[in-house]
């Protein structure tokens, strides 16, 4: 087995060993107390319930007079974030400003408003600085370009000599990548703490590093250093080894954090992210050297094109297989979540990728062989195609940097499934009797029914017994009949499961007396 294969195998094994748990993008499910509630007395603790474990980053309680009390030290993390409030006799409207970070390294924040005794109006929590988000997006875009083009060119230099301009550009990109790593780590800390762009809080860098992006930044920085050394060394085994190691470390860095690598199952997603990134690095890194060499039309251009043509099918195969796998996991089942910002960015990326692959296919089938044979027209067309590929790549990297601020559709779907739907209320009546029925939660699955019975004047009635029947004959589902039990004037049905969504017939059999049976029915749309 060659050194490169050994290196790749060890890296994939490392990628498999890194994951600890598989989580989606964190979303707030509920709070205790509920938002905007008025309490008779101050609670001892507040609870924020999430769909996955989170780590608190900044927690503060803002009183009605605007005085903020830092409570991070009195907060515990996990799926439920518990905030212990100070034993102070505060009154009026309070705002709990919270900010947490999820496993994928993306911070989220919000405010919980509640009142003690009376509503007095709340002081606004500090809003996030939009400049931080813009700077973080720009920083990530620069980092990606430096990583893919700079380290990729270093890797391509192991297959064919780089022209001087491409070599200098790769060195400059590797140098730019190092401060870009530090800058994005700083911005990650600002975003995590919800601080403005010009803040000088001493916690910024340590907080950024404490998120999963800290490992990504460290690995990316190492990748830039390895590429820089490889580019500065004379061509040879050491330079080649360092260049390929830089590619492996760079691909691994982006598999250590982010939506895709944090998705479940991580034994599949992390290696898929690694292969996806590695293939893209090789492809992008070859573009500028090829574009420059084809202008010279010498032996170096022929060698570089032949080597690129030899290896690019492997890179494209890795990109396609891993990309389809990751897209399927991130999108989840079809639904409205596909139209969320994440899905729209992915759609735009896929459209650009389709164009990119079409160009690559045209190059492979129609231009590469004539260019290798010395056809000047084919070489010129190939250069133009490569320039267009580079432009598409820059746009794609800009789009990908925007994913930093959008939860994937799978996370949105999981949150919606985790939050019980609001009860469905059904009012049924005939000439003598009225029934108000609540179905909780208001969706297919296990439900409970509460039934209140009155006469047409609204006076409660007391029947001998009540039963409920649900049927959906259009779907071939036999009627589901359950007896209700009386409790505190209402009739309850528990442990009833509505198997699928659809329009169900709800029937109430109300035994008013030994000789009178009242039947009420209504159609109910179950989501």
Short mmCIF file of C-alpha atoms in Angstrom, two decimals:
data_model
loop_
_atom_site.label_atom_id
_atom_site.label_comp_id
_atom_site.label_asym_id
_atom_site.label_seq_id
_atom_site.Cartn_x
_atom_site.Cartn_y
_atom_site.Cartn_z
CA UNK A 1 0.00 0.00 0.00
CA UNK A 2 1.41 3.41 -0.96
CA UNK A 3 2.08 6.16 1.57
CA UNK A 4 -0.83 8.19 0.22
CA UNK A 5 -3.26 5.30 0.61
CA UNK A 6 -2.04 4.68 4.14
CA UNK A 7 -2.51 8.36 4.93
CA UNK A 8 -6.03 8.37 3.49
CA UNK A 9 -6.98 5.22 5.39
CA UNK A 10 -5.70 6.61 8.69
CA UNK A 11 -7.56 9.85 8.12
CA UNK A 12 -10.85 8.11 7.42
CA UNK A 13 -10.37 6.06 10.58
CA UNK A 14 -9.70 9.26 12.51
CA UNK A 15 -12.83 10.81 11.05
CA UNK A 16 -14.79 7.81 12.29
CA UNK A 17 -13.27 8.04 15.76
CA UNK A 18 -13.85 11.75 16.24
CA UNK A 19 -17.65 11.75 16.64
CA UNK A 20 -19.01 11.43 20.13
CA UNK A 21 -22.72 11.87 19.55
CA UNK A 22 -25.01 12.60 16.64
CA UNK A 23 -27.10 15.73 16.88
CA UNK A 24 -29.01 18.06 14.65
CA UNK A 25 -28.92 21.86 14.67
CA UNK A 26 -30.18 23.01 18.10
CA UNK A 27 -33.68 24.48 18.25
CA UNK A 28 -35.63 25.77 21.24
CA UNK A 29 -38.71 23.63 21.90
CA UNK A 30 -40.30 25.30 24.93
CA UNK A 31 -39.61 27.34 28.05
CA UNK A 32 -40.69 27.10 31.65
CA UNK A 33 -42.26 29.49 32.49
CA UNK A 34 -43.86 30.13 29.14
CA UNK A 35 -43.07 33.29 27.23
CA UNK A 36 -45.09 36.39 28.27
CA UNK A 37 -46.65 34.66 31.28
CA UNK A 38 -47.53 36.63 34.45
CA UNK A 39 -46.49 34.84 37.66
CA UNK A 40 -47.69 35.53 41.18
CA UNK A 41 -44.20 35.17 42.63
CA UNK A 42 -40.64 34.90 41.31
CA UNK A 43 -39.59 31.35 40.36
CA UNK A 44 -36.38 29.86 41.72
CA UNK A 45 -35.31 28.50 38.34
CA UNK A 46 -36.02 29.00 34.64
CA UNK A 47 -35.81 26.21 32.09
CA UNK A 48 -35.14 26.27 28.35
CA UNK A 49 -35.88 22.97 26.58
CA UNK A 50 -33.96 22.20 23.34
CA UNK A 51 -34.05 19.34 20.86
CA UNK A 52 -30.40 18.48 21.59
CA UNK A 53 -27.81 19.21 24.30
CA UNK A 54 -26.42 22.74 24.19
CA UNK A 55 -23.76 24.66 26.08
CA UNK A 56 -24.69 28.06 27.58
CA UNK A 57 -22.54 30.92 26.35
CA UNK A 58 -24.20 34.07 27.69
CA UNK A 59 -27.14 34.23 30.10
CA UNK A 60 -28.39 37.44 31.69
CA UNK A 61 -31.58 38.64 33.37
CA UNK A 62 -32.65 42.16 32.47
CA UNK A 63 -35.00 43.73 35.02
CA UNK A 64 -37.76 46.19 34.21
CA UNK A 65 -35.42 49.08 35.13
CA UNK A 66 -32.86 47.89 32.56
CA UNK A 67 -30.33 46.54 35.06
CA UNK A 68 -28.76 43.32 33.72
CA UNK A 69 -27.54 40.50 35.97
CA UNK A 70 -25.10 37.96 34.52
CA UNK A 71 -26.28 34.42 35.31
CA UNK A 72 -23.93 32.23 33.26
CA UNK A 73 -22.30 30.87 36.43
CA UNK A 74 -25.75 29.91 37.73
CA UNK A 75 -26.69 28.04 34.54
CA UNK A 76 -26.36 24.38 33.62
CA UNK A 77 -26.43 23.05 30.05
CA UNK A 78 -27.82 19.97 28.34
CA UNK A 79 -31.10 19.35 26.54
CA UNK A 80 -32.65 21.44 29.32
CA UNK A 81 -30.82 24.60 30.25
CA UNK A 82 -31.56 25.47 33.87
CA UNK A 83 -31.02 29.00 35.13
CA UNK A 84 -31.06 29.55 38.88
CA UNK A 85 -32.36 33.03 39.64
CA UNK A 86 -30.92 35.18 42.41
CA UNK A 87 -32.95 35.38 45.60
CA UNK A 88 -34.06 38.96 45.10
CA UNK A 89 -37.49 40.43 45.53
CA UNK A 90 -37.81 41.68 41.98
CA UNK A 91 -41.15 42.61 40.46
CA UNK A 92 -42.48 43.54 37.07
CA UNK A 93 -41.48 42.39 33.61
CA UNK A 94 -38.17 40.55 33.27
CA UNK A 95 -36.20 39.48 30.18
CA UNK A 96 -33.95 36.43 30.20
CA UNK A 97 -31.46 36.97 27.39
CA UNK A 98 -29.87 33.64 26.45
CA UNK A 99 -27.26 32.43 23.98
CA UNK A 100 -26.13 28.80 23.61
CA UNK A 101 -24.04 26.79 21.16
CA UNK A 102 -24.99 23.43 19.66
CA UNK A 103 -22.80 20.48 18.79
CA UNK A 104 -22.28 21.63 15.21
CA UNK A 105 -20.65 24.81 16.55
CA UNK A 106 -23.45 27.20 15.58
CA UNK A 107 -24.67 29.54 18.34
CA UNK A 108 -28.32 30.48 18.70
CA UNK A 109 -29.93 32.98 21.04
CA UNK A 110 -33.19 34.56 22.10
CA UNK A 111 -35.14 36.14 24.92
CA UNK A 112 -37.70 34.85 27.39
CA UNK A 113 -40.07 37.53 28.70
CA UNK A 114 -42.09 36.98 31.86
CA UNK A 115 -43.60 39.19 34.56
CA UNK A 116 -43.75 38.95 38.34
CA UNK A 117 -46.95 40.28 39.86
CA UNK A 118 -47.74 42.75 37.12
CA UNK A 119 -46.72 43.69 33.61
CA UNK A 120 -44.52 46.79 33.69
CA UNK A 121 -42.92 46.66 30.25
CA UNK A 122 -39.55 45.14 29.53
CA UNK A 123 -36.18 46.60 28.73
CA UNK A 124 -34.99 45.31 25.39
CA UNK A 125 -32.20 42.78 25.30
CA UNK A 126 -29.16 43.74 23.27
CA UNK A 127 -29.69 42.94 19.60
CA UNK A 128 -27.11 40.99 17.61
CA UNK A 129 -24.78 43.14 15.55
CA UNK A 130 -25.51 42.39 11.85
CA UNK A 131 -21.96 43.48 11.04
CA UNK A 132 -20.69 40.38 12.86
CA UNK A 133 -22.78 38.09 10.63
CA UNK A 134 -21.63 39.89 7.47
CA UNK A 135 -17.99 39.80 8.57
CA UNK A 136 -18.27 36.13 9.51
CA UNK A 137 -19.77 35.25 6.13
CA UNK A 138 -17.03 37.20 4.30
CA UNK A 139 -14.32 35.68 6.49
CA UNK A 140 -15.58 32.17 5.83
CA UNK A 141 -15.74 32.84 2.08
CA UNK A 142 -12.11 34.07 2.06
CA UNK A 143 -11.05 31.11 4.19
CA UNK A 144 -12.74 28.66 1.82
CA UNK A 145 -11.16 30.21 -1.27
CA UNK A 146 -7.70 30.14 0.35
CA UNK A 147 -8.20 26.57 1.53
CA UNK A 148 -9.55 25.12 -1.71
CA UNK A 149 -7.40 27.07 -4.18
CA UNK A 150 -4.21 27.42 -2.11
CA UNK A 151 -3.94 23.97 -0.54
CA UNK A 152 -5.46 22.43 -3.67
CA UNK A 153 -2.72 23.96 -5.83
CA UNK A 154 -0.10 22.58 -3.44
CA UNK A 155 -1.61 19.11 -3.85
CA UNK A 156 -1.74 19.47 -7.64
CA UNK A 157 1.94 20.43 -7.65
CA UNK A 158 2.72 16.82 -6.77
CA UNK A 159 1.32 15.72 -10.14
CA UNK A 160 2.70 18.45 -12.40
CA UNK A 161 5.03 21.44 -11.93
CA UNK A 162 3.19 24.65 -11.12
CA UNK A 163 3.82 27.70 -13.31
CA UNK A 164 5.50 30.48 -11.36
CA UNK A 165 2.36 32.64 -11.17
CA UNK A 166 0.28 29.74 -9.87
CA UNK A 167 2.96 28.87 -7.32
CA UNK A 168 3.15 32.46 -6.03
CA UNK A 169 -0.65 32.68 -5.91
CA UNK A 170 -0.85 29.44 -3.94
CA UNK A 171 1.76 30.70 -1.47
CA UNK A 172 -0.13 33.99 -1.04
CA UNK A 173 -3.40 32.12 -0.50
CA UNK A 174 -1.76 29.86 2.10
CA UNK A 175 -0.43 32.97 3.88
CA UNK A 176 -3.85 34.66 3.67
CA UNK A 177 -5.44 31.52 5.09
CA UNK A 178 -3.58 31.80 8.39
CA UNK A 179 -4.96 35.21 9.47
CA UNK A 180 -8.32 34.20 7.97
CA UNK A 181 -8.39 31.29 10.42
CA UNK A 182 -7.66 33.62 13.35
CA UNK A 183 -10.18 36.20 12.14
CA UNK A 184 -13.01 33.69 11.70
CA UNK A 185 -12.24 32.22 15.12
CA UNK A 186 -12.51 35.71 16.61
CA UNK A 187 -15.77 36.35 14.76
CA UNK A 188 -17.06 32.94 15.90
CA UNK A 189 -16.45 34.07 19.49
CA UNK A 190 -18.23 37.38 18.88
CA UNK A 191 -21.19 35.60 17.33
CA UNK A 192 -21.29 33.02 20.11
CA UNK A 193 -21.41 35.70 22.80
CA UNK A 194 -23.70 38.01 20.82
CA UNK A 195 -21.22 40.88 21.10
CA UNK A 196 -20.81 43.80 18.66
CA UNK A 197 -18.06 43.77 16.05
CA UNK A 198 -15.75 46.16 17.90
CA UNK A 199 -16.07 44.48 21.28
CA UNK A 200 -12.88 43.84 23.26
CA UNK A 201 -14.32 41.28 25.68
CA UNK A 202 -11.45 38.99 26.80
CA UNK A 203 -13.67 35.90 26.44
CA UNK A 204 -14.08 36.22 22.66
CA UNK A 205 -11.20 34.06 21.42
CA UNK A 206 -11.54 31.39 24.11
CA UNK A 207 -15.27 31.16 23.52
CA UNK A 208 -14.78 30.78 19.77
CA UNK A 209 -12.22 28.06 20.35
CA UNK A 210 -14.48 26.28 22.85
CA UNK A 211 -17.06 25.68 20.12
CA UNK A 212 -16.57 22.82 17.66
CA UNK A 213 -15.33 25.42 15.16
CA UNK A 214 -12.20 25.71 17.33
CA UNK A 215 -11.00 22.29 16.14
CA UNK A 216 -11.82 23.22 12.56
CA UNK A 217 -9.78 26.41 12.85
CA UNK A 218 -6.82 24.58 14.40
CA UNK A 219 -6.81 21.90 11.70
CA UNK A 220 -7.25 24.44 8.90
CA UNK A 221 -4.35 26.48 10.27
CA UNK A 222 -2.18 23.35 10.30
CA UNK A 223 -3.22 22.61 6.73
CA UNK A 224 -2.16 26.09 5.58
CA UNK A 225 1.22 25.71 7.32
CA UNK A 226 1.84 22.30 5.72
CA UNK A 227 0.88 23.64 2.29
CA UNK A 228 3.12 26.68 2.74
CA UNK A 229 6.13 24.53 3.63
CA UNK A 230 5.39 22.13 0.76
CA UNK A 231 5.20 24.99 -1.73
CA UNK A 232 8.46 26.49 -0.51
CA UNK A 233 10.39 23.21 -0.65
CA UNK A 234 11.97 21.94 -3.89
CA UNK A 235 9.87 19.30 -5.63
CA UNK A 236 10.49 15.89 -4.13
CA UNK A 237 9.19 13.30 -1.73
CA UNK A 238 9.10 15.65 1.26
CA UNK A 239 7.23 18.36 -0.63
CA UNK A 240 4.77 15.84 -2.08
CA UNK A 241 4.16 14.19 1.26
CA UNK A 242 3.54 17.51 3.00
CA UNK A 243 1.25 18.71 0.19
CA UNK A 244 -0.95 15.61 0.35
CA UNK A 245 -0.93 15.78 4.14
CA UNK A 246 -2.09 19.41 3.87
CA UNK A 247 -4.99 18.30 1.66
CA UNK A 248 -5.97 15.58 4.10
CA UNK A 249 -5.80 17.91 7.13
CA UNK A 250 -7.77 20.61 5.28
CA UNK A 251 -10.51 18.15 4.31
CA UNK A 252 -10.56 16.80 7.85
CA UNK A 253 -10.88 20.32 9.30
CA UNK A 254 -14.24 20.89 7.62
CA UNK A 255 -15.45 17.48 8.78
CA UNK A 256 -14.96 18.46 12.43
CA UNK A 257 -17.82 20.99 12.64
CA UNK A 258 -20.83 22.25 10.73
CA UNK A 259 -24.30 21.03 9.86
CA UNK A 260 -23.31 18.16 7.62
CA UNK A 261 -20.73 16.54 9.89
CA UNK A 262 -22.95 16.93 12.97
CA UNK A 263 -25.83 15.05 11.36
CA UNK A 264 -26.66 11.47 12.18
CA UNK A 265 -25.30 8.86 11.50
CA UNK A 266 -21.86 10.34 11.98
CA UNK A 267 -20.09 7.14 10.94
CA UNK A 268 -21.43 8.07 7.48
CA UNK A 269 -21.62 11.86 7.47
CA UNK A 270 -18.10 12.68 8.69
CA UNK A 271 -16.31 10.45 6.14
CA UNK A 272 -18.73 11.73 3.48
CA UNK A 273 -17.85 15.34 4.32
CA UNK A 274 -14.16 14.44 4.26
CA UNK A 275 -14.36 12.81 0.82
CA UNK A 276 -16.55 15.64 -0.50
CA UNK A 277 -14.10 18.31 0.61
CA UNK A 278 -11.02 16.36 -0.50
CA UNK A 279 -12.44 15.93 -4.01
CA UNK A 280 -13.33 19.60 -4.27
CA UNK A 281 -9.89 20.71 -3.04
CA UNK A 282 -8.18 18.64 -5.73
CA UNK A 283 -10.51 19.94 -8.45
CA UNK A 284 -10.34 23.62 -7.51
CA UNK A 285 -6.60 23.53 -6.86
CA UNK A 286 -5.94 22.41 -10.41
CA UNK A 287 -7.92 25.16 -12.15
CA UNK A 288 -5.47 28.07 -12.01
CA UNK A 289 -2.36 25.99 -12.84
CA UNK A 290 -4.13 24.41 -15.81
CA UNK A 291 -5.43 27.76 -17.03
CA UNK A 292 -1.93 29.24 -16.96
CA UNK A 293 -0.18 26.20 -18.43
CA UNK A 294 -2.60 25.90 -21.34
CA UNK A 295 -1.65 29.41 -22.38
CA UNK A 296 1.96 28.25 -22.77
CA UNK A 297 1.05 25.09 -24.76
CA UNK A 298 4.28 23.36 -23.77
CA UNK A 299 5.21 19.96 -22.46
CA UNK A 300 4.33 21.05 -18.94
CA UNK A 301 0.79 21.85 -20.05
CA UNK A 302 0.45 18.44 -21.69
CA UNK A 303 1.72 16.70 -18.56
CA UNK A 304 -0.53 18.70 -16.25
CA UNK A 305 -3.62 18.14 -18.40
CA UNK A 306 -2.90 14.43 -18.71
CA UNK A 307 -2.45 14.06 -14.96
CA UNK A 308 -5.57 16.07 -14.22
CA UNK A 309 -7.55 14.00 -16.73
CA UNK A 310 -6.25 10.85 -15.06
CA UNK A 311 -7.23 11.73 -11.49
CA UNK A 312 -10.28 13.99 -11.85
CA UNK A 313 -12.77 11.10 -12.39
CA UNK A 314 -11.88 9.82 -8.91
CA UNK A 315 -12.41 13.27 -7.39
CA UNK A 316 -15.73 13.80 -9.21
CA UNK A 317 -16.96 10.36 -8.15
CA UNK A 318 -16.13 11.17 -4.51
CA UNK A 319 -17.89 14.54 -4.78
CA UNK A 320 -21.02 13.10 -6.38
CA UNK A 321 -21.48 10.08 -4.11
CA UNK A 322 -20.76 11.98 -0.90
CA UNK A 323 -22.77 15.02 -2.05
CA UNK A 324 -25.89 12.98 -2.80
CA UNK A 325 -25.53 11.20 0.54
CA UNK A 326 -25.18 14.42 2.53
CA UNK A 327 -27.97 16.21 0.64
CA UNK A 328 -30.37 13.33 1.32
CA UNK A 329 -29.54 13.42 5.05
CA UNK A 330 -29.74 17.20 5.35
CA UNK A 331 -33.00 17.59 3.45
CA UNK A 332 -34.84 14.72 5.12
CA UNK A 333 -38.26 13.73 3.86
CA UNK A 334 -39.88 16.08 1.31
CA UNK A 335 -41.88 18.88 2.88
CA UNK A 336 -42.15 22.63 3.28
CA UNK A 337 -38.78 22.61 5.07
CA UNK A 338 -37.11 22.15 1.71
CA UNK A 339 -38.10 25.76 0.96
CA UNK A 340 -36.27 27.06 4.04
CA UNK A 341 -33.16 29.22 3.37
CA UNK A 342 -30.91 26.17 3.73
CA UNK A 343 -32.83 24.30 1.06
CA UNK A 344 -32.84 27.31 -1.27
CA UNK A 345 -29.08 27.72 -0.90
CA UNK A 346 -28.65 24.01 -1.59
CA UNK A 347 -30.89 24.29 -4.66
CA UNK A 348 -28.81 27.19 -5.99
CA UNK A 349 -25.63 25.25 -5.29
CA UNK A 350 -26.94 22.16 -7.08
CA UNK A 351 -27.88 24.24 -10.13
CA UNK A 352 -24.39 25.73 -10.27
CA UNK A 353 -22.85 22.30 -9.70
CA UNK A 354 -24.89 20.89 -12.58
CA UNK A 355 -23.46 23.60 -14.81
CA UNK A 356 -19.99 22.92 -13.42
CA UNK A 357 -20.27 19.19 -14.09
CA UNK A 358 -21.60 19.90 -17.59
CA UNK A 359 -18.53 22.00 -18.29
CA UNK A 360 -16.29 19.28 -16.88
CA UNK A 361 -18.01 16.68 -19.05
CA UNK A 362 -17.60 18.85 -22.13
CA UNK A 363 -13.94 19.34 -21.29
CA UNK A 364 -13.45 15.63 -20.77
CA UNK A 365 -15.21 14.42 -23.89
CA UNK A 366 -14.75 17.21 -26.38
CA UNK A 367 -11.67 19.24 -25.48
CA UNK A 368 -9.10 17.28 -23.49
CA UNK A 369 -8.03 14.84 -26.19
CA UNK A 370 -7.67 17.51 -28.94
CA UNK A 371 -5.83 19.79 -26.51
CA UNK A 372 -3.41 16.99 -25.61
CA UNK A 373 -2.90 16.42 -29.33
CA UNK A 374 -1.86 20.05 -29.75
CA UNK A 375 -5.10 21.55 -31.10
CA UNK A 376 -4.79 25.29 -30.36
CA UNK A 377 -8.53 25.94 -30.71
CA UNK A 378 -9.35 23.21 -28.19
CA UNK A 379 -6.76 24.63 -25.79
CA UNK A 380 -8.29 28.12 -26.01
CA UNK A 381 -11.78 26.76 -25.43
CA UNK A 382 -10.51 24.69 -22.54
CA UNK A 383 -8.99 27.80 -20.93
CA UNK A 384 -12.26 29.69 -21.28
CA UNK A 385 -14.13 26.76 -19.77
CA UNK A 386 -11.67 26.60 -16.86
CA UNK A 387 -12.12 30.34 -16.24
CA UNK A 388 -15.88 29.86 -16.14
CA UNK A 389 -15.43 26.91 -13.78
CA UNK A 390 -13.36 29.11 -11.45
CA UNK A 391 -16.07 31.79 -11.47
CA UNK A 392 -18.75 29.20 -10.65
CA UNK A 393 -16.58 27.84 -7.84
CA UNK A 394 -16.22 31.29 -6.25
CA UNK A 395 -20.01 31.77 -6.33
CA UNK A 396 -20.57 28.29 -4.86
CA UNK A 397 -18.13 28.95 -2.02
CA UNK A 398 -19.94 32.21 -1.26
CA UNK A 399 -23.24 30.34 -1.11
CA UNK A 400 -21.82 27.61 1.09
CA UNK A 401 -20.55 30.21 3.57
CA UNK A 402 -24.19 31.30 4.00
CA UNK A 403 -25.13 27.89 5.44
CA UNK A 404 -23.48 29.02 8.64
CA UNK A 405 -26.63 30.99 9.50
CA UNK A 406 -29.39 28.57 8.46
CA UNK A 407 -30.58 25.39 10.18
CA UNK A 408 -30.91 22.43 7.80
CA UNK A 409 -34.39 21.17 6.83
CA UNK A 410 -33.91 17.96 8.82
CA UNK A 411 -33.50 20.03 12.01
CA UNK A 412 -36.63 22.07 11.29
CA UNK A 413 -38.60 18.88 10.63
CA UNK A 414 -37.32 17.32 13.84
CA UNK A 415 -38.32 20.37 15.87
CA UNK A 416 -41.78 20.46 14.35
CA UNK A 417 -42.21 16.79 15.16
CA UNK A 418 -40.98 17.35 18.73
CA UNK A 419 -43.39 20.19 19.47
CA UNK A 420 -46.94 18.91 20.04
CA UNK A 421 -49.49 20.49 17.75
CA UNK A 422 -52.12 22.77 19.23
CA UNK A 423 -55.38 20.99 20.20
CA UNK A 424 -58.13 20.77 17.61
CA UNK A 425 -61.51 22.04 18.85
CA UNK A 426 -64.71 20.56 17.42
CA UNK A 427 -68.20 21.93 18.09
CA UNK A 428 -71.13 19.59 17.38
CA UNK A 429 -74.80 20.10 18.11
CA UNK A 430 -78.31 19.05 17.22
CA UNK A 431 -81.67 20.48 18.23
CA UNK A 432 -81.24 19.54 21.92
CA UNK A 433 -77.57 18.88 22.70
CA UNK A 434 -74.22 20.58 22.18
CA UNK A 435 -70.76 19.00 22.49
CA UNK A 436 -67.40 20.75 22.61
CA UNK A 437 -64.57 18.28 21.88
CA UNK A 438 -60.85 18.96 22.13
CA UNK A 439 -58.35 16.59 20.48
CA UNK A 440 -54.88 16.88 21.98
CA UNK A 441 -52.42 17.11 20.28
CA UNK A 442 -54.08 18.21 17.07
CA UNK A 443 -52.28 15.76 14.80
CA UNK A 444 -52.26 12.10 13.83
CA UNK A 445 -50.79 9.80 16.46
CA UNK A 446 -51.64 9.17 20.12
CA UNK A 447 -54.34 11.63 21.21
CA UNK A 448 -56.65 12.38 24.13
CA UNK A 449 -60.22 13.66 23.79
CA UNK A 450 -62.01 15.93 26.26
CA UNK A 451 -65.77 16.28 25.78
CA UNK A 452 -68.03 18.85 27.44
CA UNK A 453 -71.79 18.32 27.01
CA UNK A 454 -74.54 20.90 27.46
CA UNK A 455 -78.05 21.54 26.24
CA UNK A 456 -78.69 24.25 23.66
CA UNK A 457 -78.96 26.82 26.48
CA UNK A 458 -75.45 25.98 27.62
CA UNK A 459 -76.52 24.15 30.78
CA UNK A 460 -74.34 21.09 31.50
CA UNK A 461 -76.07 17.73 31.09
CA UNK A 462 -75.24 14.44 32.82
CA UNK A 463 -75.72 11.44 30.51
CA UNK A 464 -75.41 7.84 31.65
CA UNK A 465 -72.53 7.06 29.32
CA UNK A 466 -70.62 8.46 26.34
CA UNK A 467 -68.59 6.72 23.64
CA UNK A 468 -66.49 8.04 20.77
CA UNK A 469 -66.05 6.49 17.32
CA UNK A 470 -63.49 7.63 14.75
CA UNK A 471 -63.55 6.25 11.21
CA UNK A 472 -61.87 6.89 7.87
CA UNK A 473 -63.61 4.57 5.34
CA UNK A 474 -61.87 6.15 2.35
CA UNK A 475 -58.58 4.74 3.65
CA UNK A 476 -60.11 1.38 4.52
CA UNK A 477 -59.66 1.92 8.27
CA UNK A 478 -62.28 0.24 10.44
CA UNK A 479 -64.07 2.41 13.08
CA UNK A 480 -62.15 3.00 16.30
CA UNK A 481 -64.62 3.03 19.20
CA UNK A 482 -63.75 3.94 22.79
CA UNK A 483 -65.86 4.46 25.89
CA UNK A 484 -65.36 7.80 27.64
CA UNK A 485 -65.06 8.18 31.40
CA UNK A 486 -66.52 11.04 33.37
CA UNK A 487 -64.21 13.27 35.39
CA UNK A 488 -65.14 16.61 36.95
CA UNK A 489 -68.05 17.14 34.62
CA UNK A 490 -66.14 16.30 31.42
CA UNK A 491 -65.90 13.04 29.49
CA UNK A 492 -62.37 11.82 28.70
CA UNK A 493 -60.94 9.37 26.18
CA UNK A 494 -57.25 8.52 26.54
CA UNK A 495 -54.92 6.09 24.81
CA UNK A 496 -56.59 6.53 21.42
CA UNK A 497 -54.30 6.53 18.38
CA UNK A 498 -55.26 8.13 15.09
CA UNK A 499 -52.97 6.21 12.74
CA UNK A 500 -52.76 8.60 9.78
CA UNK A 501 -53.64 12.16 8.87
CA UNK A 502 -56.77 12.77 6.83
CA UNK A 503 -60.42 13.70 7.20
CA UNK A 504 -61.91 11.56 9.98
CA UNK A 505 -65.56 11.13 10.98
CA UNK A 506 -66.03 11.81 14.70
CA UNK A 507 -69.19 10.28 16.20
CA UNK A 508 -70.46 10.70 19.75
CA UNK A 509 -72.96 8.23 21.21
CA UNK A 510 -74.54 9.93 24.24
CA UNK A 511 -76.80 7.72 26.37
CA UNK A 512 -79.01 10.42 27.89
CA UNK A 513 -81.32 7.86 29.59
CA UNK A 514 -82.25 4.21 29.34
CA UNK A 515 -84.54 5.07 26.43
CA UNK A 516 -82.74 7.97 24.74
CA UNK A 517 -79.54 7.74 22.69
CA UNK A 518 -78.23 10.97 21.20
CA UNK A 519 -75.89 10.67 18.21
CA UNK A 520 -73.71 13.59 17.11
CA UNK A 521 -71.17 13.53 14.33
CA UNK A 522 -68.74 15.83 12.56
CA UNK A 523 -65.88 15.57 10.05
CA UNK A 524 -62.45 16.49 11.45
CA UNK A 525 -59.35 17.25 9.39
CA UNK A 526 -56.35 15.73 11.18
CA UNK A 527 -52.92 17.07 10.08
#
